[in-house]
XYZ file of C-alpha atoms in Angstrom:
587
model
C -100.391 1.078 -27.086
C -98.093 2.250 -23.894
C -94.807 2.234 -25.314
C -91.090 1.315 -23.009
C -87.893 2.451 -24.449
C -85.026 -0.026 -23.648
C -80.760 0.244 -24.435
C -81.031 -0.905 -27.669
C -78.651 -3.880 -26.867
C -80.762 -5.332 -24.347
C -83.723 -4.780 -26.988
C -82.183 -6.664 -29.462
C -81.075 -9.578 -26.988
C -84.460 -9.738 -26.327
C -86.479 -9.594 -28.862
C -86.351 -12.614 -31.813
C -88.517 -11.620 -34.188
C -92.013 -13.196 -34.026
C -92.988 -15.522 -36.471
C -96.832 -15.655 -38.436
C -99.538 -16.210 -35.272
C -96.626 -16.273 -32.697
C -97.042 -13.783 -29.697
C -94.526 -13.559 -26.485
C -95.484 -14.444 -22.727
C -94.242 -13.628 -19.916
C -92.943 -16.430 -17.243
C -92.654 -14.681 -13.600
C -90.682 -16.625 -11.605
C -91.628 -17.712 -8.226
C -90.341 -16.133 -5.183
C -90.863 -14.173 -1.704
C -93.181 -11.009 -1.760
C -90.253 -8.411 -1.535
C -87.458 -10.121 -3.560
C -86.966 -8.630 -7.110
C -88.641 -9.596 -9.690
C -87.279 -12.258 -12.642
C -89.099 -12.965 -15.584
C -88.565 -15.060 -18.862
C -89.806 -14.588 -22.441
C -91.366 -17.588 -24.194
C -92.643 -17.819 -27.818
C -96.036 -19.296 -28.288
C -98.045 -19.863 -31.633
C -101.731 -18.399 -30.925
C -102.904 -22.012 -32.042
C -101.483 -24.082 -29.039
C -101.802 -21.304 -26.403
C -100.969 -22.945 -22.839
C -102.936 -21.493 -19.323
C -102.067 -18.156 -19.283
C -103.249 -15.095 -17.641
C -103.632 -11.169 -18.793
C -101.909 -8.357 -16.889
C -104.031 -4.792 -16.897
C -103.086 -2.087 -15.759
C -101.908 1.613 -16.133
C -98.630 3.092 -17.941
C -97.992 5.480 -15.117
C -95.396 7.849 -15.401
C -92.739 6.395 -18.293
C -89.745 8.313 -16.269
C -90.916 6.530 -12.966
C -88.840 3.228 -13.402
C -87.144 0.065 -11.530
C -85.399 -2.734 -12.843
C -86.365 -6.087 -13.075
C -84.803 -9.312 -14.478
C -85.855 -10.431 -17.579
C -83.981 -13.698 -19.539
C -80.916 -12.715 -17.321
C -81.179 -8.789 -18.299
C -81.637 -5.949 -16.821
C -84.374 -4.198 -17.315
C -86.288 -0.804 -16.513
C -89.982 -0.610 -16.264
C -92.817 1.399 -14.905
C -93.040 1.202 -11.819
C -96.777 0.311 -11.882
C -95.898 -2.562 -13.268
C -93.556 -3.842 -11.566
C -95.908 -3.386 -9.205
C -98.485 -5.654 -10.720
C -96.199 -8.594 -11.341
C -94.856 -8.666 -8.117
C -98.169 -8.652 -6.746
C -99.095 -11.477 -9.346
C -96.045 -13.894 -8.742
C -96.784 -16.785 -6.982
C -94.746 -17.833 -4.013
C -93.880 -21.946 -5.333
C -94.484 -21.995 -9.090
C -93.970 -19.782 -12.199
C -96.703 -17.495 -13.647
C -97.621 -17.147 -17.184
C -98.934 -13.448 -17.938
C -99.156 -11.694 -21.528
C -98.378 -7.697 -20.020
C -98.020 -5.815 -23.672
C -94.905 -3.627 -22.355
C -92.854 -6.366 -21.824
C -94.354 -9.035 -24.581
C -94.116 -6.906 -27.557
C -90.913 -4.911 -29.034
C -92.359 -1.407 -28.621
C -90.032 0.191 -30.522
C -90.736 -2.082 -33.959
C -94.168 -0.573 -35.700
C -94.235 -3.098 -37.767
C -94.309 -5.697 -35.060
C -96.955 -3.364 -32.711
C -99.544 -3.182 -35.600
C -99.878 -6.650 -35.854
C -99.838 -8.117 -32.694
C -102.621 -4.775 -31.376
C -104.432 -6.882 -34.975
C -104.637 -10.128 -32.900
C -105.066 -8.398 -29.220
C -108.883 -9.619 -29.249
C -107.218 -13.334 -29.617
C -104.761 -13.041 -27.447
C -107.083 -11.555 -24.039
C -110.198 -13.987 -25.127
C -107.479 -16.861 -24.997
C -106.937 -15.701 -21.010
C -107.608 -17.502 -17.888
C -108.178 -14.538 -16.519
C -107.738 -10.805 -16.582
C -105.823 -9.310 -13.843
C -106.723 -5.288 -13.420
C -104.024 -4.219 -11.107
C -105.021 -0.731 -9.136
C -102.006 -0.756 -7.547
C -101.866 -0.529 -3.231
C -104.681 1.739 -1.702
C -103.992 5.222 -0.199
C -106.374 4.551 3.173
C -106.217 0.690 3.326
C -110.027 1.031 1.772
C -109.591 -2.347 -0.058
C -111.203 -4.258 2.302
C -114.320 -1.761 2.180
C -114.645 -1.716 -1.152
C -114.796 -5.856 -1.241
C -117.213 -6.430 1.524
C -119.782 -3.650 0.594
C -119.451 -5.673 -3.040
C -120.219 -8.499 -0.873
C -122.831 -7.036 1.092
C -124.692 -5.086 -1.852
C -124.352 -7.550 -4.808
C -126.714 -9.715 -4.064
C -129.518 -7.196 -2.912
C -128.798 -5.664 -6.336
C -129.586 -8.565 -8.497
C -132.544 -9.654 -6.299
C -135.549 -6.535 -8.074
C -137.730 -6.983 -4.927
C -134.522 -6.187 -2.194
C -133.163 -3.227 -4.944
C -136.556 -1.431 -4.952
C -136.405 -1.327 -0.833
C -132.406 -0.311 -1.105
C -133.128 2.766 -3.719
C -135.613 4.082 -1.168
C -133.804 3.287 1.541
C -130.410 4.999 0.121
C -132.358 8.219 -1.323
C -134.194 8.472 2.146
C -133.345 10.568 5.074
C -132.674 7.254 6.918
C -129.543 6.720 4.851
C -125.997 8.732 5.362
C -122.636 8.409 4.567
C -121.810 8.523 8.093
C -123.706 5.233 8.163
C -121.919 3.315 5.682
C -118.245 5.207 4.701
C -117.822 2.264 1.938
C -119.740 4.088 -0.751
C -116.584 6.827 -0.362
C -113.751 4.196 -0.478
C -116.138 3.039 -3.735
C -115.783 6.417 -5.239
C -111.832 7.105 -4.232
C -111.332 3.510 -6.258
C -113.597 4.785 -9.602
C -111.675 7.915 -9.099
C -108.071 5.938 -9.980
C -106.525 6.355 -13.522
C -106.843 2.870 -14.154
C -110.432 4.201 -15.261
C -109.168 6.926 -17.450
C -107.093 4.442 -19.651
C -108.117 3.277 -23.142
C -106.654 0.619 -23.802
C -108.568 -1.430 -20.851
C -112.076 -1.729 -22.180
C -110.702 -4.034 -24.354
C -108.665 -6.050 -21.858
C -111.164 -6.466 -19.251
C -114.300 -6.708 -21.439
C -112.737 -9.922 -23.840
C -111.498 -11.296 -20.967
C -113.919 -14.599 -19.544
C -112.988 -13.527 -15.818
C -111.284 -9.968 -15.104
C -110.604 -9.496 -12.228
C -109.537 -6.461 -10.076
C -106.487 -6.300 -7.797
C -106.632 -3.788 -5.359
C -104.423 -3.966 -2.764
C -104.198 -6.835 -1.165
C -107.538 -7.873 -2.006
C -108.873 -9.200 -5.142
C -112.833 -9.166 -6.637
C -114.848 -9.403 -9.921
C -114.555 -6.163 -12.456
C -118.435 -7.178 -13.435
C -119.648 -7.229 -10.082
C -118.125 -3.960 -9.253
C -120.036 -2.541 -12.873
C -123.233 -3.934 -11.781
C -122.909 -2.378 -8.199
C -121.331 0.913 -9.732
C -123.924 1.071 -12.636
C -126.912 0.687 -10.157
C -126.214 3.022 -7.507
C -125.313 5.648 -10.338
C -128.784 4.861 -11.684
C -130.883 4.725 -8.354
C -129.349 7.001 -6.363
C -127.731 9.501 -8.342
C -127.615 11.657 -5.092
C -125.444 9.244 -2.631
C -123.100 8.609 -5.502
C -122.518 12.772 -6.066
C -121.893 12.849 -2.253
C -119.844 9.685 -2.324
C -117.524 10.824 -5.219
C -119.009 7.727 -7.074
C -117.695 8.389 -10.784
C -120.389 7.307 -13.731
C -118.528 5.319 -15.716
C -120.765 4.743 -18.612
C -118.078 3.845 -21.287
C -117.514 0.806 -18.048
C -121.059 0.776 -17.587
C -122.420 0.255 -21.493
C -119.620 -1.499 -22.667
C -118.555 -3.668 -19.880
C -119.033 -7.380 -21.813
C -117.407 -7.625 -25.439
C -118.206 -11.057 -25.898
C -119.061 -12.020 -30.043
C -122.508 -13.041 -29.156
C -123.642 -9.488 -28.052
C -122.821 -8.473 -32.087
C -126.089 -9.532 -33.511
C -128.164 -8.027 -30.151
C -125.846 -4.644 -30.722
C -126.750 -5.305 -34.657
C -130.621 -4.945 -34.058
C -130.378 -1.467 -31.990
C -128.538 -0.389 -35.087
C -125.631 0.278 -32.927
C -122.075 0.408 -34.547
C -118.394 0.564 -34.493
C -118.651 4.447 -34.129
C -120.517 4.326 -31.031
C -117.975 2.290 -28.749
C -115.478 4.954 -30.397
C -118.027 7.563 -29.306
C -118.806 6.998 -25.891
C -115.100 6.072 -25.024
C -113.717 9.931 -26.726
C -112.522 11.045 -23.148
C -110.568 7.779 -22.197
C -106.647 8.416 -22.077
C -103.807 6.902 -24.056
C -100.114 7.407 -24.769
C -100.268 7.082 -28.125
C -103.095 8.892 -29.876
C -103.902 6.447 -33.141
C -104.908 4.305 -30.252
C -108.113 6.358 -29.561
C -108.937 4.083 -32.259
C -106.606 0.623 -32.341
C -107.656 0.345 -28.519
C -111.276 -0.565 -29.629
C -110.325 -2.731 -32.606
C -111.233 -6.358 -30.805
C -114.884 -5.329 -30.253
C -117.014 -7.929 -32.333
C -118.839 -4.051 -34.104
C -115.369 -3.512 -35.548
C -114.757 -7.160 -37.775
C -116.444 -5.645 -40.099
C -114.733 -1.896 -40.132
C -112.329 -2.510 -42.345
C -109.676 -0.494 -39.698
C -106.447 -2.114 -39.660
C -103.693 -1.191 -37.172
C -100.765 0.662 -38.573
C -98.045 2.260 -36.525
C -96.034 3.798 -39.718
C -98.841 5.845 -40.630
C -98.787 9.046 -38.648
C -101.742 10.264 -36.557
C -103.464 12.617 -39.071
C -103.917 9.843 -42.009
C -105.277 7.529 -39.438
C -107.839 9.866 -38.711
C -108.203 10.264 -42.168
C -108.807 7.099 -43.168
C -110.405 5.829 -40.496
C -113.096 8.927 -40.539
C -114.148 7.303 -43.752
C -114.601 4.141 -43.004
C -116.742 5.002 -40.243
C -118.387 8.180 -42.298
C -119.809 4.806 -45.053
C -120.817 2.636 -42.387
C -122.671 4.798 -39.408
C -123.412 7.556 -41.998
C -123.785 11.358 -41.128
C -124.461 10.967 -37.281
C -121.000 10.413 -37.317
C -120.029 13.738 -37.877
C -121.612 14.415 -33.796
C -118.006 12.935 -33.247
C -116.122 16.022 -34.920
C -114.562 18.598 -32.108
C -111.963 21.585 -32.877
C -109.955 23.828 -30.929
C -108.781 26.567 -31.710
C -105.632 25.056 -33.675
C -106.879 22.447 -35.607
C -109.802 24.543 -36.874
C -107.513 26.521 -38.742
C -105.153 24.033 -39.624
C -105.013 23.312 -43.752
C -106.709 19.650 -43.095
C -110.417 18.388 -43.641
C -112.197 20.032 -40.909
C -115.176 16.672 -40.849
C -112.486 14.454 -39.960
C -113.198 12.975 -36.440
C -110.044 14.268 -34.183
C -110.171 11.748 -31.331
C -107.238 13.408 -29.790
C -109.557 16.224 -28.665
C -112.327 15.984 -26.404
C -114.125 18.512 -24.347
C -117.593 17.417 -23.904
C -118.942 14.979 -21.743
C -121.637 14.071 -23.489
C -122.691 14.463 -27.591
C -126.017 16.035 -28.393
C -127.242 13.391 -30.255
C -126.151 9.920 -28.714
C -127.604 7.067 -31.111
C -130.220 5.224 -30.783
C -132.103 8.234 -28.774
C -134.970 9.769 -31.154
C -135.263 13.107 -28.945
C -134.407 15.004 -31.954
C -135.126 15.096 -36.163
C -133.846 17.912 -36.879
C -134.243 17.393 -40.220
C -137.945 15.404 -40.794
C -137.442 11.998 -42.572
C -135.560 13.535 -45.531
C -132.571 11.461 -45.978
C -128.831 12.234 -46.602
C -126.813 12.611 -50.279
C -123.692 13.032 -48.342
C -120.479 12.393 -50.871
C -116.480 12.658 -49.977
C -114.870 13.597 -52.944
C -111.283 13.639 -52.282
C -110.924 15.814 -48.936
C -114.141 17.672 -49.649
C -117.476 16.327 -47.612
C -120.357 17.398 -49.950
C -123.933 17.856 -48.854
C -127.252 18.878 -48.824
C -128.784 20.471 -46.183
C -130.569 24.425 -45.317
C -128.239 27.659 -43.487
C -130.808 28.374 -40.958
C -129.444 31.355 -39.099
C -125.935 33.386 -38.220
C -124.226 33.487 -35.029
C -124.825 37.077 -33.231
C -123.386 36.626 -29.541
C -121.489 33.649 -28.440
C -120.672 33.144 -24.679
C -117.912 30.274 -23.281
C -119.170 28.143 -20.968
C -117.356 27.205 -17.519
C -117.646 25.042 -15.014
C -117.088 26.343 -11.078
C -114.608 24.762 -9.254
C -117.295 23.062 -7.025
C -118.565 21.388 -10.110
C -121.971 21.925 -9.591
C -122.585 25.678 -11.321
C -121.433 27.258 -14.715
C -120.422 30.537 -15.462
C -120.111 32.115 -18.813
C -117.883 34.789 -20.653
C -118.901 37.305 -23.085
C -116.993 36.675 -25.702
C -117.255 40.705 -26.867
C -117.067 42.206 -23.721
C -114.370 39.527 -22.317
C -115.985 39.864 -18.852
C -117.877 36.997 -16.596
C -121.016 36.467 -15.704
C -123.254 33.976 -13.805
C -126.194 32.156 -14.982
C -128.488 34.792 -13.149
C -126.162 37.493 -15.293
C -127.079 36.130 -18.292
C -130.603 35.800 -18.045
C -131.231 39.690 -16.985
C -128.721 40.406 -20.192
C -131.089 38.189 -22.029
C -134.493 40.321 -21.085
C -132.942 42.833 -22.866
C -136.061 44.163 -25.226
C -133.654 45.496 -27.362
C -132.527 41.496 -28.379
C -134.594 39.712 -31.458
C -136.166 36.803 -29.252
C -137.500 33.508 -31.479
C -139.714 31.967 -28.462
C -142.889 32.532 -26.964
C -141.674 31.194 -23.467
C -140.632 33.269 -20.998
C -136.512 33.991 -21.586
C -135.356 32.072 -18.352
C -137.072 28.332 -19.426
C -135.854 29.095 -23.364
C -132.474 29.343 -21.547
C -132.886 26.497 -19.387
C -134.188 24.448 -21.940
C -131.275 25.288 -24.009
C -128.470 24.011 -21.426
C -130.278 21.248 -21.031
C -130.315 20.229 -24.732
C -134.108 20.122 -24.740
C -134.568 17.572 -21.856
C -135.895 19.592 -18.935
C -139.151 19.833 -19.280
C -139.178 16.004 -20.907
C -137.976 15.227 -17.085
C -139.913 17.535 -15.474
C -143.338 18.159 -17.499
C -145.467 18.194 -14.308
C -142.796 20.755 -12.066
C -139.976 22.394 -14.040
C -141.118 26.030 -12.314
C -140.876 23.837 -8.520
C -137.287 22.481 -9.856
C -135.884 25.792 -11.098
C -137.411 27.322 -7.893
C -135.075 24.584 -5.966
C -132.059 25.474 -7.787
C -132.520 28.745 -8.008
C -132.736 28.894 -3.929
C -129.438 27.240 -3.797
C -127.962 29.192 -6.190
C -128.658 32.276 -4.017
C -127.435 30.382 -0.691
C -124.349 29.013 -2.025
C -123.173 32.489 -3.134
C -124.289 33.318 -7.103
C -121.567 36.048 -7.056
C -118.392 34.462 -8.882
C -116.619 35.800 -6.046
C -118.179 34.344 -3.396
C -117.576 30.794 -2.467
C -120.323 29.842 0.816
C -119.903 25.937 1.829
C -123.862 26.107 1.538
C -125.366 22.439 1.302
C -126.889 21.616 -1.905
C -130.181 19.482 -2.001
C -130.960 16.356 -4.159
C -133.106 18.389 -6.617
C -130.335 21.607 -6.575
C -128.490 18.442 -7.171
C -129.887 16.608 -9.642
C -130.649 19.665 -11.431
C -126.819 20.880 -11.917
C -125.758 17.144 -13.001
C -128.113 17.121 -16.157
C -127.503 20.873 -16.566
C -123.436 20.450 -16.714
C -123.542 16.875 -18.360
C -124.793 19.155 -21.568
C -122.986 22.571 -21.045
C -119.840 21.228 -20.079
C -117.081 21.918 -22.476
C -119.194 23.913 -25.212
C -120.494 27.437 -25.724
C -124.080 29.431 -25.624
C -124.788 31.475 -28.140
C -127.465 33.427 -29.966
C -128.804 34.073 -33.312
C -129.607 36.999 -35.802
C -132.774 35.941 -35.554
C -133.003 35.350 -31.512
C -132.602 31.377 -31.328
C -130.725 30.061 -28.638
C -128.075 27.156 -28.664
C -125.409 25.329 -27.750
C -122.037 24.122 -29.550
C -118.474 23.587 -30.174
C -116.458 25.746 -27.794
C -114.274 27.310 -31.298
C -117.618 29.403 -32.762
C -117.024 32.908 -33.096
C -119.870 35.415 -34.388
C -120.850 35.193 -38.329
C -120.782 31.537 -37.796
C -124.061 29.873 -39.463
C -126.010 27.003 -37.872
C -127.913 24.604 -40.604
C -129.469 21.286 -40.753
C -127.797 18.819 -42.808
C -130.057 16.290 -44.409
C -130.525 12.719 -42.813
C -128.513 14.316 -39.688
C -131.183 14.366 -36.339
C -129.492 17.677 -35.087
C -127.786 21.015 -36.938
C -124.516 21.722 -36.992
C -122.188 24.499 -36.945
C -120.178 25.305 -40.004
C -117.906 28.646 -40.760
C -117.949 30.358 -44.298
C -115.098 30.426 -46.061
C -113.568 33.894 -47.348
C -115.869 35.141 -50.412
C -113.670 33.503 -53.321
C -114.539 30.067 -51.643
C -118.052 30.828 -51.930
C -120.327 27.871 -50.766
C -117.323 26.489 -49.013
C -117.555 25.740 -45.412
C -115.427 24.833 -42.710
C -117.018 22.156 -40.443
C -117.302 23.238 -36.804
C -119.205 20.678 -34.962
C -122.548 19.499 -33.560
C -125.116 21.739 -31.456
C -128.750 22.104 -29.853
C -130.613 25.208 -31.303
C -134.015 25.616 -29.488
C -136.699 25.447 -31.863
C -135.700 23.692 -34.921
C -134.847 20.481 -33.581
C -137.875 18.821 -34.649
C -138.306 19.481 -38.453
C -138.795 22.988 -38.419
C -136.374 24.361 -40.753
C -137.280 21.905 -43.358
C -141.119 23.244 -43.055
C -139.527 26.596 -43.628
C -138.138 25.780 -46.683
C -140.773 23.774 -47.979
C -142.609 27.489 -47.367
C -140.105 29.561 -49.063
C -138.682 31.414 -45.810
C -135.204 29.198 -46.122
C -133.775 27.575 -48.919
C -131.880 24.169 -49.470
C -128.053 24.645 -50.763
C -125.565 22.024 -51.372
C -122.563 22.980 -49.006
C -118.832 21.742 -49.547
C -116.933 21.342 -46.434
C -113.419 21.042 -46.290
């Protein structure tokens, strides 16, 4: 929850303290376009709610203020904001709008955790939504409405969206034609995207609406448009800066009668918390109270609470989630280099920290069973996670992974020999015959195959050589040599290739094994590092030893993709004697 910091005279002038079900709105009184703005706070019980509407939008800079008029005070607030409700006052009568800045006392906890309890209430109970984007650099408002206009229908018609994928992906179609799919992508590309706390505001509300500029248009209809050309022509919307938005796209409706559908997929709580890890907020507990008025968290058991600090949220909330979505919860955990050595439980779920894009194993996909149909024992016994699972191999070589400036290539750097080197580095280091190797493949598609988390071939079983060839071609032309930077153009499958490649990279490291496996995980592992497969988990983890007098201790490092036991192996290698099973305490 974005939090304003008034004199603390005007604060208490303003704020009377809210009885049981009462909530504040805000009255914007009418006047001319450019006159200030004057507001008035009513109290409302949530029972007898009049016609109100909801004001979204982003925090902005907190030090970036004007002053408006509120119940004859003066007050200071952002200026995105102010923006909003003067672009929301109406010109003959008053406006009612709930905007959370304004219509709850920031500075009380006490008062913040309940009324973020009762959020869900208080945007269903809307007219509408109002998602305010603030003016337009360009004037592209008016582009971004009528090729709404223009596309949504052919979208939701299946015969005219077959002809418009091939049409868009053919050599018929350019940007030159049609610049609206850019002034789409500048709009996708505004923070208002980045911000947690509007999920919830625009997906309980019955209408949101965006208002952009001077123009105004449905948030769904710009999801469905967004979603489809993300889907259908993945290549126009990497040339058109056309964002994909999937925690927008997936979660767009969070209306109560989606629960039982959601239910049936055996999707939960964990997975809206999941899929939104990279969206922004002020206040980190609400990487978490953001999400509370989805119908998967009734039954969570997740209260808000402002006087608990960020670390026993976590805490708390890590089991919660740990009893209801079990271990594929722990996919969630990622470190840095701090908190991994902090003296706190290393399987709590820090949702202040995100670096990947995407996890490894995102539920309900089946890709992976890493470990058979043997099911978990997992126990929390004070801040120790106990459970079963098999050490599989030790970390020999780990190298960072990093993504180019142009966004479509990744480099990598030895952690050892702290130098850089490009993908085409790597795999000549990799031929090394000196180097244990686990595969039977050639080195360059056990690579490939790794970066890609297992998926390449699955997307390209009939031409992965012709696909590599592509990129590989590119590669060259666009200058492999960190040092060079050629404007060469890319094609759709040099293209398509990089997305999938970086979408699984991004934000983690490669590394090998004693034993010559290769894989992917959390950015923090060092050498001596073990990978394992915990029991009724679909992929391995990483975890680090503790020192010798902790034996069987572990700290808990994070998920990862080894090539070649993703699929049950390590469990048939203990069932043959080569591994063995071990219970492992992680703290």
């Amino acid at each position: 929850m974005d939090r304003m910091e008034l004199d603390p005279i005007v604060e208490t002038a303003l704020y009377k303290p809210l009885e049981q079900n009462q909530i504040r709105l805000l009255a914007i009184e009418p006047g001319p376009q450019h006159a200030p703005v004057a507001t008035r706070l009513h109290l409302v019980y949530v029972n007898s709610l009049p016609q109100y509407d909801g004001v979204c939008y982003v925090w902005g800079d907190s030090s970036d203020t004007v002053s408006i008029f509120c119940d004859g005070m003066s007050v200071n607030i952002t200026r995105s904001l102010c923006w909003a409700l003067a672009r929301l006052r109406l010109s003959d009568r008053i406006r009612l709008v709930w905007a959370d800045a304004l219509c709850i006392n920031q500075n009380d906890k006490e008062e913040r955790s309940r009324q973020v309890a009762v959020m869900s209430h208080i945007y269903r109970g809307t007219r509408c939504v109002m998602a305010c984007m603030g003016d337009s650099l360009y004037g592209d408002e008016a582009n971004v409405a009528s090729l709404l206009e223009d596309y949504g229908p052919m979208i939701s018609d299946p015969s005219k969206a077959t002809q418009l994928s091939l049409y868009l992906q053919s050599n018929l179609f350019s940007l030159d034609k049609d610049p609206r799919w850019k002034s789409l992508g500048l709009l996708l590309s505004r923070p208002w995207f980045e911000r947690a706390w509007v999920l919830q505001e625009v997906g309980l509300a019955r209408n949101p609406i965006i208002v952009y500029g001077s123009v105004e248009f449905g948030y769904r209809r710009l999801m469905e448009v967004s979603t489809w050309i993300s889907r259908n022509a993945r290549g126009l919307a990497a040339r058109a800066g056309i964002a994909a938005l999937l925690i927008h796209m997936n979660w767009t409706d969070w209306s109560p009668s989606l629960k039982g559908q959601l239910a049936a997929q055996q999707i939960k709580f964990v997975d809206i918390l999941d899929h939104a890890s990279l969206q922004t907020c002020s206040d980190p507990r609400d990487h978490i109270y953001a999400f509370l008025g989805h119908p998967l968290a009734e039954d969570c058991g997740i209260v808000p609470d402002y006087t608990k600090d960020k670390l026993q949220v976590y805490h708390d909330a890590s089991i919660k989630i740990l009893k209801d979505a079990g271990i594929r919860a722990l996919s969630m955990v990622e470190h840095d280099k701090d908190t991994i050595s902090e003296n706190f439980p290393s399987w709590v779920i820090r949702w202040d920290i995100g670096y990947v894009i995407n996890n490894i194993y995102s539920h309900p996909d089946r890709l992976y069973q890493a470990s058979a149909n043997l099911s978990t024992n997992m126990r929390i016994n004070g801040n120790t996670l106990q459970l079963s699972g098999i050490c599989v191999d030790t970390i020999q070589s780990v190298y960072s992974i990093h993504l180019y400036p142009d966004s479509t290539r990744l480099y990598f750097t030895d952690r050892h020999r702290n130098g850089q080197a490009t993908l085409f580095d790597l795999i000549s280091y990799l031929e090394n015959p000196e180097l244990k190797y686990a595969y039977s493949c050639e080195k360059w598609q056990a690579l490939i195959e790794t970066l890609w988390a297992g998926t390449f071939r699955m997307k390209h079983s009939q031409g992965s050589q012709s696909v590599w060839s592509e990129y590989q071609t590119w590669l060259h032309a666009a200058g492999h040599n960190l040092r060079i930077r050629k404007a060469a153009p890319i094609t759709d499958g040099a293209l398509k290739f990089s997305i999938d490649m970086v979408s699984h990279s991004e934000g983690r490291a490669f590394f090998l094994t004693t034993h010559g496996f290769y894989g992917i995980g959390s950015r923090v592992i060092e050498q001596g590092d073990v990978c394992c497969v915990l029991y009724g988990s679909r992929v391995p983890f990483i975890v680090r030893p503790r020192p010798i007098e902790s034996l069987g201790q572990y700290r808990f490092l994070g998920e990862s993709y080894v090539h070649g036991i993703m699929q049950g192996e390590a469990v048939e290698m203990c069932q043959r004697g080569i591994l063995k099973e071990e219970v492992l305490s992680i703290y």
